Short mmCIF file of N, CA and C in Angstrom, two decimals:
data_model
loop_
_atom_site.label_atom_id
_atom_site.label_comp_id
_atom_site.label_asym_id
_atom_site.label_seq_id
_atom_site.Cartn_x
_atom_site.Cartn_y
_atom_site.Cartn_z
N UNK A 24 -20.80 48.14 50.03
CA UNK A 24 -19.46 48.43 50.51
C UNK A 24 -18.40 48.02 49.50
N UNK A 25 -18.56 46.84 48.90
CA UNK A 25 -17.55 46.34 47.98
C UNK A 25 -17.44 47.24 46.75
N UNK A 26 -18.57 47.59 46.18
CA UNK A 26 -18.58 48.43 44.98
C UNK A 26 -17.89 49.77 45.27
N UNK A 27 -18.20 50.35 46.41
CA UNK A 27 -17.57 51.61 46.81
C UNK A 27 -16.05 51.44 46.89
N UNK A 28 -15.62 50.36 47.53
CA UNK A 28 -14.20 50.09 47.70
C UNK A 28 -13.53 49.90 46.33
N UNK A 29 -14.14 49.10 45.45
CA UNK A 29 -13.56 48.84 44.14
C UNK A 29 -13.52 50.10 43.28
N UNK A 30 -14.60 50.88 43.30
CA UNK A 30 -14.62 52.12 42.52
C UNK A 30 -13.56 53.10 43.02
N UNK A 31 -13.32 53.12 44.32
CA UNK A 31 -12.27 53.97 44.88
C UNK A 31 -10.89 53.48 44.43
N UNK A 32 -10.71 52.16 44.42
CA UNK A 32 -9.43 51.59 43.97
C UNK A 32 -9.19 51.93 42.50
N UNK A 33 -10.25 51.88 41.69
CA UNK A 33 -10.15 52.24 40.27
C UNK A 33 -9.76 53.70 40.13
N UNK A 34 -10.43 54.55 40.90
CA UNK A 34 -10.20 56.00 40.85
C UNK A 34 -8.74 56.36 41.17
N UNK A 35 -8.13 55.60 42.07
CA UNK A 35 -6.76 55.90 42.51
C UNK A 35 -5.72 54.99 41.86
N UNK A 36 -6.04 54.48 40.68
CA UNK A 36 -5.09 53.61 39.99
C UNK A 36 -4.91 54.08 38.55
N UNK A 37 -4.01 53.43 37.87
CA UNK A 37 -3.82 53.71 36.44
C UNK A 37 -4.40 52.57 35.61
N UNK A 38 -5.26 51.78 36.22
CA UNK A 38 -5.86 50.62 35.55
C UNK A 38 -6.75 51.07 34.39
N UNK A 39 -6.75 50.27 33.34
CA UNK A 39 -7.63 50.52 32.20
C UNK A 39 -8.58 49.34 31.96
N UNK A 40 -8.40 48.27 32.73
CA UNK A 40 -9.27 47.10 32.63
C UNK A 40 -9.79 46.71 34.01
N UNK A 41 -11.08 46.44 34.09
CA UNK A 41 -11.67 45.83 35.27
C UNK A 41 -12.11 44.43 34.82
N UNK A 42 -11.62 43.42 35.51
CA UNK A 42 -11.89 42.04 35.11
C UNK A 42 -12.53 41.29 36.28
N UNK A 43 -13.60 40.58 35.96
CA UNK A 43 -14.30 39.78 36.97
C UNK A 43 -14.46 38.36 36.43
N UNK A 44 -13.61 37.42 36.88
CA UNK A 44 -13.64 36.07 36.33
C UNK A 44 -14.80 35.18 36.79
N UNK A 45 -15.52 35.52 37.83
CA UNK A 45 -16.66 34.72 38.28
C UNK A 45 -17.91 35.60 38.23
N UNK A 46 -18.22 36.10 37.04
CA UNK A 46 -19.25 37.12 36.88
C UNK A 46 -20.68 36.57 36.94
N UNK A 47 -20.84 35.27 36.90
CA UNK A 47 -22.16 34.65 36.81
C UNK A 47 -23.18 35.09 37.84
N UNK A 48 -22.76 35.26 39.06
CA UNK A 48 -23.68 35.70 40.12
C UNK A 48 -23.34 37.10 40.62
N UNK A 49 -22.65 37.85 39.81
CA UNK A 49 -22.16 39.15 40.24
C UNK A 49 -23.28 40.15 40.53
N UNK A 50 -23.09 40.86 41.63
CA UNK A 50 -23.96 42.00 41.92
C UNK A 50 -23.12 43.29 41.94
N UNK A 51 -21.85 43.16 41.59
CA UNK A 51 -20.96 44.31 41.62
C UNK A 51 -20.68 44.88 40.24
N UNK A 52 -20.50 44.05 39.24
CA UNK A 52 -19.98 44.50 37.95
C UNK A 52 -20.83 45.59 37.31
N UNK A 53 -22.14 45.53 37.50
CA UNK A 53 -22.99 46.54 36.87
C UNK A 53 -22.89 47.90 37.55
N UNK A 54 -22.21 47.97 38.70
CA UNK A 54 -22.07 49.23 39.43
C UNK A 54 -20.64 49.78 39.40
N UNK A 55 -19.77 49.14 38.62
CA UNK A 55 -18.39 49.60 38.50
C UNK A 55 -18.36 50.84 37.61
N UNK A 56 -17.62 51.85 38.05
CA UNK A 56 -17.55 53.09 37.27
C UNK A 56 -16.12 53.61 37.24
N UNK A 57 -15.88 54.54 36.34
CA UNK A 57 -14.56 55.18 36.26
C UNK A 57 -13.56 54.41 35.43
N UNK A 58 -14.03 53.40 34.71
CA UNK A 58 -13.14 52.60 33.88
C UNK A 58 -13.94 52.12 32.66
N UNK A 59 -13.35 52.22 31.48
CA UNK A 59 -14.08 51.91 30.25
C UNK A 59 -14.15 50.43 29.91
N UNK A 60 -13.10 49.69 30.18
CA UNK A 60 -13.02 48.29 29.79
C UNK A 60 -13.42 47.38 30.95
N UNK A 61 -14.68 46.99 30.97
CA UNK A 61 -15.21 46.11 32.01
C UNK A 61 -15.45 44.76 31.37
N UNK A 62 -14.71 43.75 31.84
CA UNK A 62 -14.76 42.42 31.24
C UNK A 62 -15.17 41.39 32.27
N UNK A 63 -16.07 40.49 31.88
CA UNK A 63 -16.52 39.45 32.79
C UNK A 63 -16.56 38.09 32.13
N UNK A 64 -16.17 37.07 32.88
CA UNK A 64 -16.24 35.70 32.38
C UNK A 64 -16.78 34.79 33.47
N UNK A 65 -17.31 33.68 33.04
CA UNK A 65 -17.78 32.63 33.93
C UNK A 65 -17.78 31.34 33.13
N UNK A 66 -17.60 30.23 33.80
CA UNK A 66 -17.56 28.95 33.11
C UNK A 66 -18.95 28.53 32.62
N UNK A 67 -20.00 29.09 33.21
CA UNK A 67 -21.38 28.73 32.87
C UNK A 67 -21.95 29.70 31.83
N UNK A 68 -22.18 29.23 30.60
CA UNK A 68 -22.68 30.12 29.54
C UNK A 68 -24.03 30.77 29.87
N UNK A 69 -24.89 30.07 30.58
CA UNK A 69 -26.20 30.64 30.92
C UNK A 69 -26.05 31.82 31.89
N UNK A 70 -25.13 31.71 32.82
CA UNK A 70 -24.89 32.82 33.76
C UNK A 70 -24.30 34.03 33.03
N UNK A 71 -23.46 33.76 32.04
CA UNK A 71 -22.88 34.85 31.26
C UNK A 71 -23.99 35.55 30.47
N UNK A 72 -24.88 34.78 29.86
CA UNK A 72 -26.00 35.37 29.12
C UNK A 72 -26.86 36.23 30.03
N UNK A 73 -27.09 35.75 31.24
CA UNK A 73 -27.91 36.48 32.21
C UNK A 73 -27.29 37.82 32.56
N UNK A 74 -26.00 37.85 32.86
CA UNK A 74 -25.35 39.10 33.23
C UNK A 74 -25.24 40.03 32.03
N UNK A 75 -25.06 39.47 30.83
CA UNK A 75 -25.02 40.29 29.63
C UNK A 75 -26.36 41.00 29.43
N UNK A 76 -27.43 40.28 29.67
CA UNK A 76 -28.77 40.87 29.54
C UNK A 76 -28.96 41.99 30.55
N UNK A 77 -28.56 41.76 31.79
CA UNK A 77 -28.68 42.77 32.83
C UNK A 77 -27.91 44.04 32.48
N UNK A 78 -26.75 43.87 31.85
CA UNK A 78 -25.86 45.01 31.61
C UNK A 78 -25.89 45.53 30.18
N UNK A 79 -26.69 44.91 29.34
CA UNK A 79 -26.68 45.30 27.93
C UNK A 79 -25.29 45.12 27.35
N UNK A 80 -24.60 44.08 27.77
CA UNK A 80 -23.21 43.86 27.38
C UNK A 80 -23.06 43.21 26.03
N UNK A 81 -21.93 43.45 25.40
CA UNK A 81 -21.64 42.82 24.13
C UNK A 81 -20.83 41.55 24.38
N UNK A 82 -20.73 40.72 23.37
CA UNK A 82 -19.95 39.49 23.50
C UNK A 82 -18.48 39.79 23.72
N UNK A 83 -18.02 40.97 23.34
CA UNK A 83 -16.63 41.35 23.56
C UNK A 83 -16.35 41.60 25.03
N UNK A 84 -17.38 41.94 25.79
CA UNK A 84 -17.20 42.26 27.20
C UNK A 84 -17.40 41.06 28.11
N UNK A 85 -18.20 40.08 27.66
CA UNK A 85 -18.53 38.92 28.49
C UNK A 85 -18.34 37.64 27.69
N UNK A 86 -17.81 36.64 28.38
CA UNK A 86 -17.51 35.39 27.68
C UNK A 86 -17.61 34.22 28.64
N UNK A 87 -18.06 33.10 28.12
CA UNK A 87 -18.09 31.87 28.92
C UNK A 87 -16.75 31.16 28.77
N UNK A 88 -15.98 31.13 29.84
CA UNK A 88 -14.69 30.43 29.84
C UNK A 88 -14.22 30.26 31.28
N UNK A 89 -13.24 29.43 31.45
CA UNK A 89 -12.67 29.16 32.76
C UNK A 89 -11.78 30.33 33.19
N UNK A 90 -11.68 30.56 34.48
CA UNK A 90 -10.86 31.66 34.99
C UNK A 90 -9.40 31.55 34.56
N UNK A 91 -8.93 30.34 34.30
CA UNK A 91 -7.51 30.13 33.95
C UNK A 91 -7.14 30.79 32.63
N UNK A 92 -8.14 31.05 31.78
CA UNK A 92 -7.83 31.70 30.50
C UNK A 92 -7.30 33.12 30.70
N UNK A 93 -7.51 33.69 31.88
CA UNK A 93 -7.00 35.04 32.16
C UNK A 93 -5.50 35.03 32.44
N UNK A 94 -4.94 33.88 32.76
CA UNK A 94 -3.53 33.86 33.17
C UNK A 94 -2.58 34.38 32.10
N UNK A 95 -2.77 33.99 30.86
CA UNK A 95 -1.84 34.43 29.81
C UNK A 95 -1.81 35.95 29.68
N UNK A 96 -2.96 36.62 29.50
CA UNK A 96 -2.87 38.09 29.40
C UNK A 96 -2.44 38.76 30.71
N UNK A 97 -2.95 38.28 31.84
CA UNK A 97 -2.64 38.95 33.11
C UNK A 97 -1.19 38.80 33.53
N UNK A 98 -0.53 37.79 33.04
CA UNK A 98 0.88 37.59 33.37
C UNK A 98 1.81 38.20 32.32
N UNK A 99 1.24 38.74 31.26
CA UNK A 99 2.06 39.36 30.22
C UNK A 99 2.44 40.78 30.62
N UNK A 100 3.51 41.27 30.04
CA UNK A 100 3.95 42.64 30.30
C UNK A 100 2.98 43.66 29.73
N UNK A 101 2.24 43.28 28.69
CA UNK A 101 1.28 44.20 28.06
C UNK A 101 0.17 44.62 29.02
N UNK A 102 -0.21 43.75 29.94
CA UNK A 102 -1.29 44.06 30.88
C UNK A 102 -0.77 44.51 32.24
N UNK A 103 0.53 44.43 32.46
CA UNK A 103 1.12 44.71 33.76
C UNK A 103 0.69 46.06 34.32
N UNK A 104 0.08 46.03 35.49
CA UNK A 104 -0.33 47.24 36.18
C UNK A 104 -1.56 47.92 35.61
N UNK A 105 -2.17 47.32 34.60
CA UNK A 105 -3.31 47.94 33.93
C UNK A 105 -4.66 47.35 34.34
N UNK A 106 -4.65 46.37 35.25
CA UNK A 106 -5.89 45.66 35.57
C UNK A 106 -6.23 45.70 37.05
N UNK A 107 -7.50 45.81 37.30
CA UNK A 107 -8.04 45.55 38.62
C UNK A 107 -8.95 44.33 38.45
N UNK A 108 -8.66 43.31 39.22
CA UNK A 108 -9.39 42.05 39.11
C UNK A 108 -10.15 41.84 40.41
N UNK A 109 -11.43 41.55 40.28
CA UNK A 109 -12.26 41.25 41.45
C UNK A 109 -12.78 39.82 41.32
N UNK A 110 -12.51 39.00 42.31
CA UNK A 110 -12.89 37.60 42.28
C UNK A 110 -13.82 37.27 43.44
N UNK A 111 -14.91 36.64 43.10
CA UNK A 111 -15.81 36.08 44.12
C UNK A 111 -16.01 34.62 43.75
N UNK A 112 -14.98 33.80 44.07
CA UNK A 112 -15.01 32.39 43.65
C UNK A 112 -16.02 31.58 44.46
N UNK A 113 -16.35 30.38 43.96
CA UNK A 113 -17.22 29.49 44.73
C UNK A 113 -16.64 29.23 46.11
N UNK A 114 -17.50 29.09 47.09
CA UNK A 114 -17.04 28.85 48.46
C UNK A 114 -16.67 27.39 48.71
N UNK A 115 -17.13 26.52 47.82
CA UNK A 115 -16.83 25.10 47.98
C UNK A 115 -16.14 24.58 46.72
N UNK A 116 -15.26 23.61 46.93
CA UNK A 116 -14.60 23.00 45.79
C UNK A 116 -15.54 22.05 45.07
N UNK A 117 -15.18 21.71 43.85
CA UNK A 117 -15.96 20.76 43.05
C UNK A 117 -15.00 20.08 42.10
N UNK A 118 -15.51 19.24 41.21
CA UNK A 118 -14.63 18.59 40.25
C UNK A 118 -14.07 19.60 39.23
N UNK A 119 -14.73 20.77 39.12
CA UNK A 119 -14.28 21.80 38.19
C UNK A 119 -13.51 22.94 38.87
N UNK A 120 -13.53 22.97 40.21
CA UNK A 120 -12.92 24.11 40.90
C UNK A 120 -12.24 23.66 42.19
N UNK A 121 -11.01 24.13 42.37
CA UNK A 121 -10.25 23.90 43.60
C UNK A 121 -9.81 25.26 44.14
N UNK A 122 -10.23 25.57 45.35
CA UNK A 122 -9.87 26.87 45.94
C UNK A 122 -8.36 26.99 46.11
N UNK A 123 -7.70 25.90 46.47
CA UNK A 123 -6.25 25.94 46.65
C UNK A 123 -5.54 26.25 45.33
N UNK A 124 -5.99 25.62 44.26
CA UNK A 124 -5.42 25.89 42.95
C UNK A 124 -5.69 27.33 42.54
N UNK A 125 -6.91 27.79 42.80
CA UNK A 125 -7.27 29.15 42.44
C UNK A 125 -6.42 30.17 43.20
N UNK A 126 -6.19 29.94 44.49
CA UNK A 126 -5.35 30.85 45.27
C UNK A 126 -3.94 30.95 44.69
N UNK A 127 -3.41 29.84 44.19
CA UNK A 127 -2.10 29.86 43.54
C UNK A 127 -2.11 30.73 42.30
N UNK A 128 -3.16 30.62 41.50
CA UNK A 128 -3.29 31.43 40.28
C UNK A 128 -3.42 32.91 40.65
N UNK A 129 -4.23 33.21 41.65
CA UNK A 129 -4.44 34.60 42.09
C UNK A 129 -3.13 35.22 42.57
N UNK A 130 -2.33 34.45 43.27
CA UNK A 130 -1.04 34.97 43.73
C UNK A 130 -0.17 35.37 42.55
N UNK A 131 -0.21 34.59 41.47
CA UNK A 131 0.56 34.95 40.27
C UNK A 131 0.01 36.23 39.65
N UNK A 132 -1.32 36.31 39.51
CA UNK A 132 -1.93 37.50 38.93
C UNK A 132 -1.55 38.75 39.72
N UNK A 133 -1.52 38.61 41.06
CA UNK A 133 -1.29 39.77 41.92
C UNK A 133 0.14 40.30 41.84
N UNK A 134 1.04 39.55 41.26
CA UNK A 134 2.41 40.03 41.08
C UNK A 134 2.47 41.17 40.07
N UNK A 135 1.48 41.23 39.16
CA UNK A 135 1.51 42.24 38.10
C UNK A 135 0.30 43.17 38.12
N UNK A 136 -0.74 42.83 38.86
CA UNK A 136 -1.97 43.62 38.86
C UNK A 136 -2.61 43.64 40.25
N UNK A 137 -3.58 44.54 40.44
CA UNK A 137 -4.31 44.58 41.71
C UNK A 137 -5.44 43.56 41.68
N UNK A 138 -5.41 42.67 42.65
CA UNK A 138 -6.42 41.62 42.72
C UNK A 138 -7.12 41.70 44.07
N UNK A 139 -8.44 41.73 44.01
CA UNK A 139 -9.26 41.73 45.20
C UNK A 139 -10.11 40.47 45.19
N UNK A 140 -10.29 39.87 46.35
CA UNK A 140 -11.07 38.64 46.43
C UNK A 140 -12.01 38.68 47.62
N UNK A 141 -13.26 38.33 47.35
CA UNK A 141 -14.25 38.21 48.41
C UNK A 141 -14.31 36.74 48.80
N UNK A 142 -14.12 36.49 50.09
CA UNK A 142 -14.10 35.11 50.55
C UNK A 142 -14.25 35.08 52.07
N UNK A 143 -14.41 33.88 52.60
CA UNK A 143 -14.42 33.73 54.05
C UNK A 143 -12.99 33.85 54.56
N UNK A 144 -12.75 33.55 55.78
CA UNK A 144 -11.43 33.73 56.39
C UNK A 144 -10.33 33.02 55.61
N UNK A 145 -9.28 33.74 55.25
CA UNK A 145 -8.12 33.17 54.59
C UNK A 145 -6.94 33.20 55.55
N UNK A 146 -6.21 32.10 55.60
CA UNK A 146 -5.04 32.01 56.48
C UNK A 146 -3.98 33.01 56.05
N UNK A 147 -3.33 33.61 57.00
CA UNK A 147 -2.22 34.55 56.79
C UNK A 147 -2.58 35.74 55.91
N UNK A 148 -3.82 36.10 55.88
CA UNK A 148 -4.27 37.27 55.11
C UNK A 148 -5.10 38.17 56.01
N UNK A 149 -4.87 39.45 55.90
CA UNK A 149 -5.65 40.42 56.65
C UNK A 149 -6.65 41.06 55.68
N UNK A 150 -7.93 41.00 55.99
CA UNK A 150 -8.92 41.60 55.07
C UNK A 150 -8.81 43.12 55.04
N UNK A 151 -9.16 43.70 53.90
CA UNK A 151 -9.19 45.15 53.78
C UNK A 151 -10.59 45.68 54.08
N UNK A 152 -11.57 44.77 54.08
CA UNK A 152 -12.95 45.17 54.32
C UNK A 152 -13.73 43.99 54.87
N UNK A 153 -14.43 44.21 55.98
CA UNK A 153 -15.32 43.18 56.51
C UNK A 153 -16.72 43.46 55.99
N UNK A 154 -17.28 42.46 55.31
CA UNK A 154 -18.60 42.62 54.72
C UNK A 154 -19.68 42.17 55.71
N UNK A 155 -19.47 41.02 56.28
CA UNK A 155 -20.35 40.48 57.32
C UNK A 155 -19.60 39.36 58.03
N UNK A 156 -20.27 38.66 58.92
CA UNK A 156 -19.62 37.54 59.61
C UNK A 156 -19.08 36.55 58.58
N UNK A 157 -17.80 36.25 58.67
CA UNK A 157 -17.14 35.27 57.82
C UNK A 157 -17.24 35.61 56.32
N UNK A 158 -17.28 36.89 56.01
CA UNK A 158 -17.31 37.36 54.62
C UNK A 158 -16.45 38.62 54.54
N UNK A 159 -15.34 38.52 53.80
CA UNK A 159 -14.35 39.58 53.79
C UNK A 159 -13.86 39.89 52.37
N UNK A 160 -13.31 41.08 52.21
CA UNK A 160 -12.65 41.46 50.97
C UNK A 160 -11.16 41.52 51.27
N UNK A 161 -10.39 40.85 50.44
CA UNK A 161 -8.92 40.81 50.59
C UNK A 161 -8.26 41.44 49.38
N UNK A 162 -7.16 42.16 49.64
CA UNK A 162 -6.29 42.61 48.56
C UNK A 162 -5.18 41.59 48.51
N UNK A 163 -5.10 40.87 47.44
CA UNK A 163 -4.16 39.77 47.33
C UNK A 163 -2.81 40.32 46.92
#
């Protein structure tokens, strides 16, 4: 369902970049179509290597880095309106990840680009797609 929804969003947009900042466990990125620039990052280098192998990806398309590195390009005028971002962040916080901090970053990204996020119930947000019990897709 998610891949269908994202591919439809790509088809009906002027986006030239598809970006997935938590690509390590992705089951969607290899099925994205209709867009040439598919970029994925994850903080875990081993997960990035794994997805690169699955997709025959080059180092230019996949990189091990924190999601925050996307803020500079995504908030620039050069990328404005040109990106579709799909996020499937960790469901639990850790010393390296805070969902509250991430939601703040996503809100900034969404001011200039289309951002979709798969997550459990979010306060004051209406999901665009129900995947299963307590699993939803949101347009941020």
